[in-house]
């Protein structure tokens, strides 16, 4: 058996998220369907670095699978792209050692969130950016970002529905916010993320930008360990799983 | 009666073009449907600067309609946007004089065409750019653009199916091509355009970029006045009606 690692990009707009669900179009189902064709009907199970929700995009999701076929890495890329629909694309494929695991070997994940902070929405980017037409204090948001970096218990910033095993302590290596011509880009790099964590962080940072929360309040929010003190969950369409490092 | 002029932006991806067709989702139908609601069931007919085909986008299409309602221009913008789906947006609305006509008063139209000239496609822009992964000689294309500017009979560059009345002489004020980081942008500004003209021009300029046609051949092609000598019709998704001037 050979193990294949693929980096994939997908537009989450027309998917019910990453993970297979009965009677729903999902990214995992499309890829497994293409692999089944390549394997002449044999079902192949893929493993991802993690799920993404309905409407969330990936620029660099990572998956792996095992195969009996002896095909070079780049040919996997071409074979899969020839079969996949136009909203999923394999940007890289390679043969990896048998101890590689797309989920368990993750060292760092990077998410980006895009906000369009202009009066008018942009019809061409409506599925890839969150249009927020109100005034935001970017410097206050940037100050709040500093309070989020480092190792913290992120219970406040994870969905109350989360069923994660173990503690909710995670380390964020980078939390940044930059504005360019009406577009605001948030970058989150960390050891791991809880369910809905990035979207709740963005929702809370928007509250900071509107003056509803002061930057130092972020420390108090972290200490509270209660979802109800954080801001709203920002909409899915602005979120991109940007990169997974191993 | 008041006459209202609106500048509208739409993502053509999920429309069967601009013009009303039975049982098809079109831009005109969506706007007329919204106007009918505002007018409590009265049917309002809108007039555009011209049609756009299935999959073609508009950043600045212009329409007009007549109304008995005495509402200020900007309130029309808000009322329509509140009712329109997320892939059509009114960027500007104003009351204009009764002799204004969105089609007959056009002084200049600008189209832009976007080509992604990179090895890999971009899943996020697949509906807004034509992915062309082969090498192109941009300087040759730019030289060919010079032969297209000015007043010419554009029969060679219009669909053989065109049913336009009168001659096919048009004046192009600007034909340009610029490359930036793998993206190629074509700009066409002119007095008027024939059916499929921009897409056939782009298809032919791609042939120039691949060395199939030399820049001075463009003059010969214009003189031939025969569609069969021009290049392929470039795909709809790269084309944007950018601006209409009155």
PDB file of N, CA and C in Angstrom, chain B residues 10-61:
ATOM      1  N   UNK B  10     -24.087  42.960 -11.866  1.00  0.00           N
ATOM      2  CA  UNK B  10     -24.580  41.593 -11.629  1.00  0.00           C
ATOM      3  C   UNK B  10     -23.538  40.548 -11.968  1.00  0.00           C
ATOM      4  N   UNK B  11     -23.639  39.462 -11.237  1.00  0.00           N
ATOM      5  CA  UNK B  11     -22.807  38.290 -11.477  1.00  0.00           C
ATOM      6  C   UNK B  11     -23.630  37.405 -12.419  1.00  0.00           C
ATOM      7  N   UNK B  12     -23.169  37.251 -13.659  1.00  0.00           N
ATOM      8  CA  UNK B  12     -23.957  36.541 -14.664  1.00  0.00           C
ATOM      9  C   UNK B  12     -23.998  35.027 -14.499  1.00  0.00           C
ATOM     10  N   UNK B  13     -23.228  34.492 -13.545  1.00  0.00           N
ATOM     11  CA  UNK B  13     -23.074  33.040 -13.408  1.00  0.00           C
ATOM     12  C   UNK B  13     -24.388  32.275 -13.384  1.00  0.00           C
ATOM     13  N   UNK B  14     -25.306  32.729 -12.555  1.00  0.00           N
ATOM     14  CA  UNK B  14     -26.550  31.977 -12.390  1.00  0.00           C
ATOM     15  C   UNK B  14     -27.729  32.559 -13.164  1.00  0.00           C
ATOM     16  N   UNK B  15     -27.432  33.371 -14.187  1.00  0.00           N
ATOM     17  CA  UNK B  15     -28.484  33.936 -15.026  1.00  0.00           C
ATOM     18  C   UNK B  15     -28.384  33.402 -16.449  1.00  0.00           C
ATOM     19  N   UNK B  16     -29.536  33.242 -17.078  1.00  0.00           N
ATOM     20  CA  UNK B  16     -29.567  32.928 -18.510  1.00  0.00           C
ATOM     21  C   UNK B  16     -29.527  34.251 -19.274  1.00  0.00           C
ATOM     22  N   UNK B  17     -28.527  35.043 -18.970  1.00  0.00           N
ATOM     23  CA  UNK B  17     -28.355  36.315 -19.647  1.00  0.00           C
ATOM     24  C   UNK B  17     -29.238  37.406 -19.082  1.00  0.00           C
ATOM     25  N   UNK B  18     -29.195  38.567 -19.742  1.00  0.00           N
ATOM     26  CA  UNK B  18     -29.955  39.726 -19.277  1.00  0.00           C
ATOM     27  C   UNK B  18     -31.432  39.627 -19.608  1.00  0.00           C
ATOM     28  N   UNK B  19     -31.710  39.334 -20.873  1.00  0.00           N
ATOM     29  CA  UNK B  19     -33.084  39.506 -21.376  1.00  0.00           C
ATOM     30  C   UNK B  19     -34.089  38.439 -20.937  1.00  0.00           C
ATOM     31  N   UNK B  20     -35.308  38.884 -20.652  1.00  0.00           N
ATOM     32  CA  UNK B  20     -36.397  37.982 -20.243  1.00  0.00           C
ATOM     33  C   UNK B  20     -36.575  36.841 -21.248  1.00  0.00           C
ATOM     34  N   UNK B  21     -36.680  35.635 -20.741  1.00  0.00           N
ATOM     35  CA  UNK B  21     -36.993  34.457 -21.539  1.00  0.00           C
ATOM     36  C   UNK B  21     -37.957  33.619 -20.712  1.00  0.00           C
ATOM     37  N   UNK B  22     -38.911  32.953 -21.363  1.00  0.00           N
ATOM     38  CA  UNK B  22     -39.875  32.160 -20.588  1.00  0.00           C
ATOM     39  C   UNK B  22     -39.176  31.080 -19.762  1.00  0.00           C
ATOM     40  N   UNK B  23     -39.561  30.952 -18.508  1.00  0.00           N
ATOM     41  CA  UNK B  23     -39.075  29.892 -17.617  1.00  0.00           C
ATOM     42  C   UNK B  23     -37.573  29.895 -17.378  1.00  0.00           C
ATOM     43  N   UNK B  24     -36.912  31.034 -17.609  1.00  0.00           N
ATOM     44  CA  UNK B  24     -35.475  31.104 -17.327  1.00  0.00           C
ATOM     45  C   UNK B  24     -35.252  32.253 -16.341  1.00  0.00           C
ATOM     46  N   UNK B  25     -34.229  32.092 -15.507  1.00  0.00           N
ATOM     47  CA  UNK B  25     -33.881  33.170 -14.577  1.00  0.00           C
ATOM     48  C   UNK B  25     -33.010  34.174 -15.327  1.00  0.00           C
ATOM     49  N   UNK B  26     -33.498  35.398 -15.482  1.00  0.00           N
ATOM     50  CA  UNK B  26     -32.717  36.436 -16.165  1.00  0.00           C
ATOM     51  C   UNK B  26     -32.662  37.697 -15.303  1.00  0.00           C
ATOM     52  N   UNK B  27     -31.687  38.561 -15.615  1.00  0.00           N
ATOM     53  CA  UNK B  27     -31.501  39.794 -14.841  1.00  0.00           C
ATOM     54  C   UNK B  27     -32.720  40.704 -15.005  1.00  0.00           C
ATOM     55  N   UNK B  28     -33.170  40.859 -16.241  1.00  0.00           N
ATOM     56  CA  UNK B  28     -34.324  41.733 -16.508  1.00  0.00           C
ATOM     57  C   UNK B  28     -35.544  41.280 -15.714  1.00  0.00           C
ATOM     58  N   UNK B  29     -35.779  39.968 -15.705  1.00  0.00           N
ATOM     59  CA  UNK B  29     -36.927  39.417 -14.991  1.00  0.00           C
ATOM     60  C   UNK B  29     -36.831  39.695 -13.483  1.00  0.00           C
ATOM     61  N   UNK B  30     -35.631  39.565 -12.913  1.00  0.00           N
ATOM     62  CA  UNK B  30     -35.469  39.826 -11.472  1.00  0.00           C
ATOM     63  C   UNK B  30     -35.755  41.289 -11.144  1.00  0.00           C
ATOM     64  N   UNK B  31     -35.262  42.196 -11.987  1.00  0.00           N
ATOM     65  CA  UNK B  31     -35.462  43.629 -11.713  1.00  0.00           C
ATOM     66  C   UNK B  31     -36.936  44.005 -11.928  1.00  0.00           C
ATOM     67  N   UNK B  32     -37.531  43.501 -13.001  1.00  0.00           N
ATOM     68  CA  UNK B  32     -38.950  43.815 -13.262  1.00  0.00           C
ATOM     69  C   UNK B  32     -39.845  43.234 -12.167  1.00  0.00           C
ATOM     70  N   UNK B  33     -39.440  42.086 -11.649  1.00  0.00           N
ATOM     71  CA  UNK B  33     -40.194  41.457 -10.563  1.00  0.00           C
ATOM     72  C   UNK B  33     -40.140  42.336  -9.295  1.00  0.00           C
ATOM     73  N   UNK B  34     -38.941  42.859  -9.000  1.00  0.00           N
ATOM     74  CA  UNK B  34     -38.786  43.745  -7.833  1.00  0.00           C
ATOM     75  C   UNK B  34     -39.597  45.026  -8.032  1.00  0.00           C
ATOM     76  N   UNK B  35     -39.564  45.577  -9.245  1.00  0.00           N
ATOM     77  CA  UNK B  35     -40.315  46.813  -9.528  1.00  0.00           C
ATOM     78  C   UNK B  35     -41.819  46.587  -9.426  1.00  0.00           C
ATOM     79  N   UNK B  36     -42.255  45.414  -9.851  1.00  0.00           N
ATOM     80  CA  UNK B  36     -43.675  45.084  -9.774  1.00  0.00           C
ATOM     81  C   UNK B  36     -44.133  45.075  -8.301  1.00  0.00           C
ATOM     82  N   UNK B  37     -43.279  44.542  -7.428  1.00  0.00           N
ATOM     83  CA  UNK B  37     -43.620  44.556  -5.993  1.00  0.00           C
ATOM     84  C   UNK B  37     -43.717  45.991  -5.475  1.00  0.00           C
ATOM     85  N   UNK B  38     -42.733  46.826  -5.849  1.00  0.00           N
ATOM     86  CA  UNK B  38     -42.733  48.222  -5.389  1.00  0.00           C
ATOM     87  C   UNK B  38     -43.974  48.954  -5.904  1.00  0.00           C
ATOM     88  N   UNK B  39     -44.433  48.579  -7.108  1.00  0.00           N
ATOM     89  CA  UNK B  39     -45.604  49.220  -7.719  1.00  0.00           C
ATOM     90  C   UNK B  39     -46.902  48.465  -7.427  1.00  0.00           C
ATOM     91  N   UNK B  40     -46.912  47.665  -6.380  1.00  0.00           N
ATOM     92  CA  UNK B  40     -48.117  46.955  -5.914  1.00  0.00           C
ATOM     93  C   UNK B  40     -48.807  46.156  -7.025  1.00  0.00           C
ATOM     94  N   UNK B  41     -47.980  45.442  -7.810  1.00  0.00           N
ATOM     95  CA  UNK B  41     -48.572  44.545  -8.806  1.00  0.00           C
ATOM     96  C   UNK B  41     -48.593  45.097 -10.227  1.00  0.00           C
ATOM     97  N   UNK B  42     -48.337  46.382 -10.357  1.00  0.00           N
ATOM     98  CA  UNK B  42     -48.303  46.961 -11.716  1.00  0.00           C
ATOM     99  C   UNK B  42     -47.015  46.522 -12.418  1.00  0.00           C
ATOM    100  N   UNK B  43     -47.127  46.059 -13.659  1.00  0.00           N
ATOM    101  CA  UNK B  43     -45.940  45.618 -14.393  1.00  0.00           C
ATOM    102  C   UNK B  43     -45.165  46.817 -14.924  1.00  0.00           C
ATOM    103  N   UNK B  44     -43.861  46.832 -14.681  1.00  0.00           N
ATOM    104  CA  UNK B  44     -42.996  47.921 -15.139  1.00  0.00           C
ATOM    105  C   UNK B  44     -41.973  47.319 -16.099  1.00  0.00           C
ATOM    106  N   UNK B  45     -41.854  47.910 -17.267  1.00  0.00           N
ATOM    107  CA  UNK B  45     -40.892  47.393 -18.242  1.00  0.00           C
ATOM    108  C   UNK B  45     -39.598  48.201 -18.145  1.00  0.00           C
ATOM    109  N   UNK B  46     -38.462  47.502 -18.093  1.00  0.00           N
ATOM    110  CA  UNK B  46     -37.184  48.225 -18.037  1.00  0.00           C
ATOM    111  C   UNK B  46     -36.464  48.124 -19.384  1.00  0.00           C
ATOM    112  N   UNK B  47     -35.650  49.142 -19.659  1.00  0.00           N
ATOM    113  CA  UNK B  47     -34.857  49.194 -20.892  1.00  0.00           C
ATOM    114  C   UNK B  47     -33.387  49.243 -20.491  1.00  0.00           C
ATOM    115  N   UNK B  48     -32.559  48.383 -21.104  1.00  0.00           N
ATOM    116  CA  UNK B  48     -31.128  48.356 -20.777  1.00  0.00           C
ATOM    117  C   UNK B  48     -30.316  48.950 -21.927  1.00  0.00           C
ATOM    118  N   UNK B  49     -29.028  49.209 -21.646  1.00  0.00           N
ATOM    119  CA  UNK B  49     -28.132  49.714 -22.696  1.00  0.00           C
ATOM    120  C   UNK B  49     -27.955  48.661 -23.788  1.00  0.00           C
ATOM    121  N   UNK B  50     -28.199  47.415 -23.439  1.00  0.00           N
ATOM    122  CA  UNK B  50     -28.052  46.302 -24.374  1.00  0.00           C
ATOM    123  C   UNK B  50     -28.122  45.019 -23.565  1.00  0.00           C
ATOM    124  N   UNK B  51     -28.193  43.886 -24.273  1.00  0.00           N
ATOM    125  CA  UNK B  51     -28.266  42.597 -23.562  1.00  0.00           C
ATOM    126  C   UNK B  51     -26.870  42.116 -23.190  1.00  0.00           C
ATOM    127  N   UNK B  52     -26.827  41.192 -22.268  1.00  0.00           N
ATOM    128  CA  UNK B  52     -25.597  40.414 -22.065  1.00  0.00           C
ATOM    129  C   UNK B  52     -26.009  38.947 -22.118  1.00  0.00           C
ATOM    130  N   UNK B  53     -25.097  38.099 -22.592  1.00  0.00           N
ATOM    131  CA  UNK B  53     -25.378  36.672 -22.752  1.00  0.00           C
ATOM    132  C   UNK B  53     -25.264  35.902 -21.430  1.00  0.00           C
ATOM    133  N   UNK B  54     -25.705  34.672 -21.448  1.00  0.00           N
ATOM    134  CA  UNK B  54     -25.573  33.760 -20.315  1.00  0.00           C
ATOM    135  C   UNK B  54     -24.120  33.729 -19.821  1.00  0.00           C
ATOM    136  N   UNK B  55     -23.930  33.920 -18.538  1.00  0.00           N
ATOM    137  CA  UNK B  55     -22.580  33.833 -17.955  1.00  0.00           C
ATOM    138  C   UNK B  55     -21.763  35.105 -18.028  1.00  0.00           C
ATOM    139  N   UNK B  56     -22.235  36.100 -18.803  1.00  0.00           N
ATOM    140  CA  UNK B  56     -21.514  37.385 -18.907  1.00  0.00           C
ATOM    141  C   UNK B  56     -21.940  38.267 -17.732  1.00  0.00           C
ATOM    142  N   UNK B  57     -20.972  39.013 -17.203  1.00  0.00           N
ATOM    143  CA  UNK B  57     -21.204  39.833 -16.018  1.00  0.00           C
ATOM    144  C   UNK B  57     -21.353  41.310 -16.371  1.00  0.00           C
ATOM    145  N   UNK B  58     -21.847  42.080 -15.405  1.00  0.00           N
ATOM    146  CA  UNK B  58     -21.877  43.533 -15.595  1.00  0.00           C
ATOM    147  C   UNK B  58     -21.414  44.209 -14.325  1.00  0.00           C
ATOM    148  N   UNK B  59     -20.466  45.124 -14.480  1.00  0.00           N
ATOM    149  CA  UNK B  59     -20.070  45.954 -13.345  1.00  0.00           C
ATOM    150  C   UNK B  59     -20.867  47.249 -13.404  1.00  0.00           C
ATOM    151  N   UNK B  60     -21.182  47.701 -14.626  1.00  0.00           N
ATOM    152  CA  UNK B  60     -21.918  48.957 -14.769  1.00  0.00           C
ATOM    153  C   UNK B  60     -22.919  48.939 -15.906  1.00  0.00           C
ATOM    154  N   UNK B  61     -23.843  47.986 -15.896  1.00  0.00           N
ATOM    155  CA  UNK B  61     -24.950  47.983 -16.859  1.00  0.00           C
ATOM    156  C   UNK B  61     -25.843  49.173 -16.497  1.00  0.00           C
TER     157      UNK B  61
END
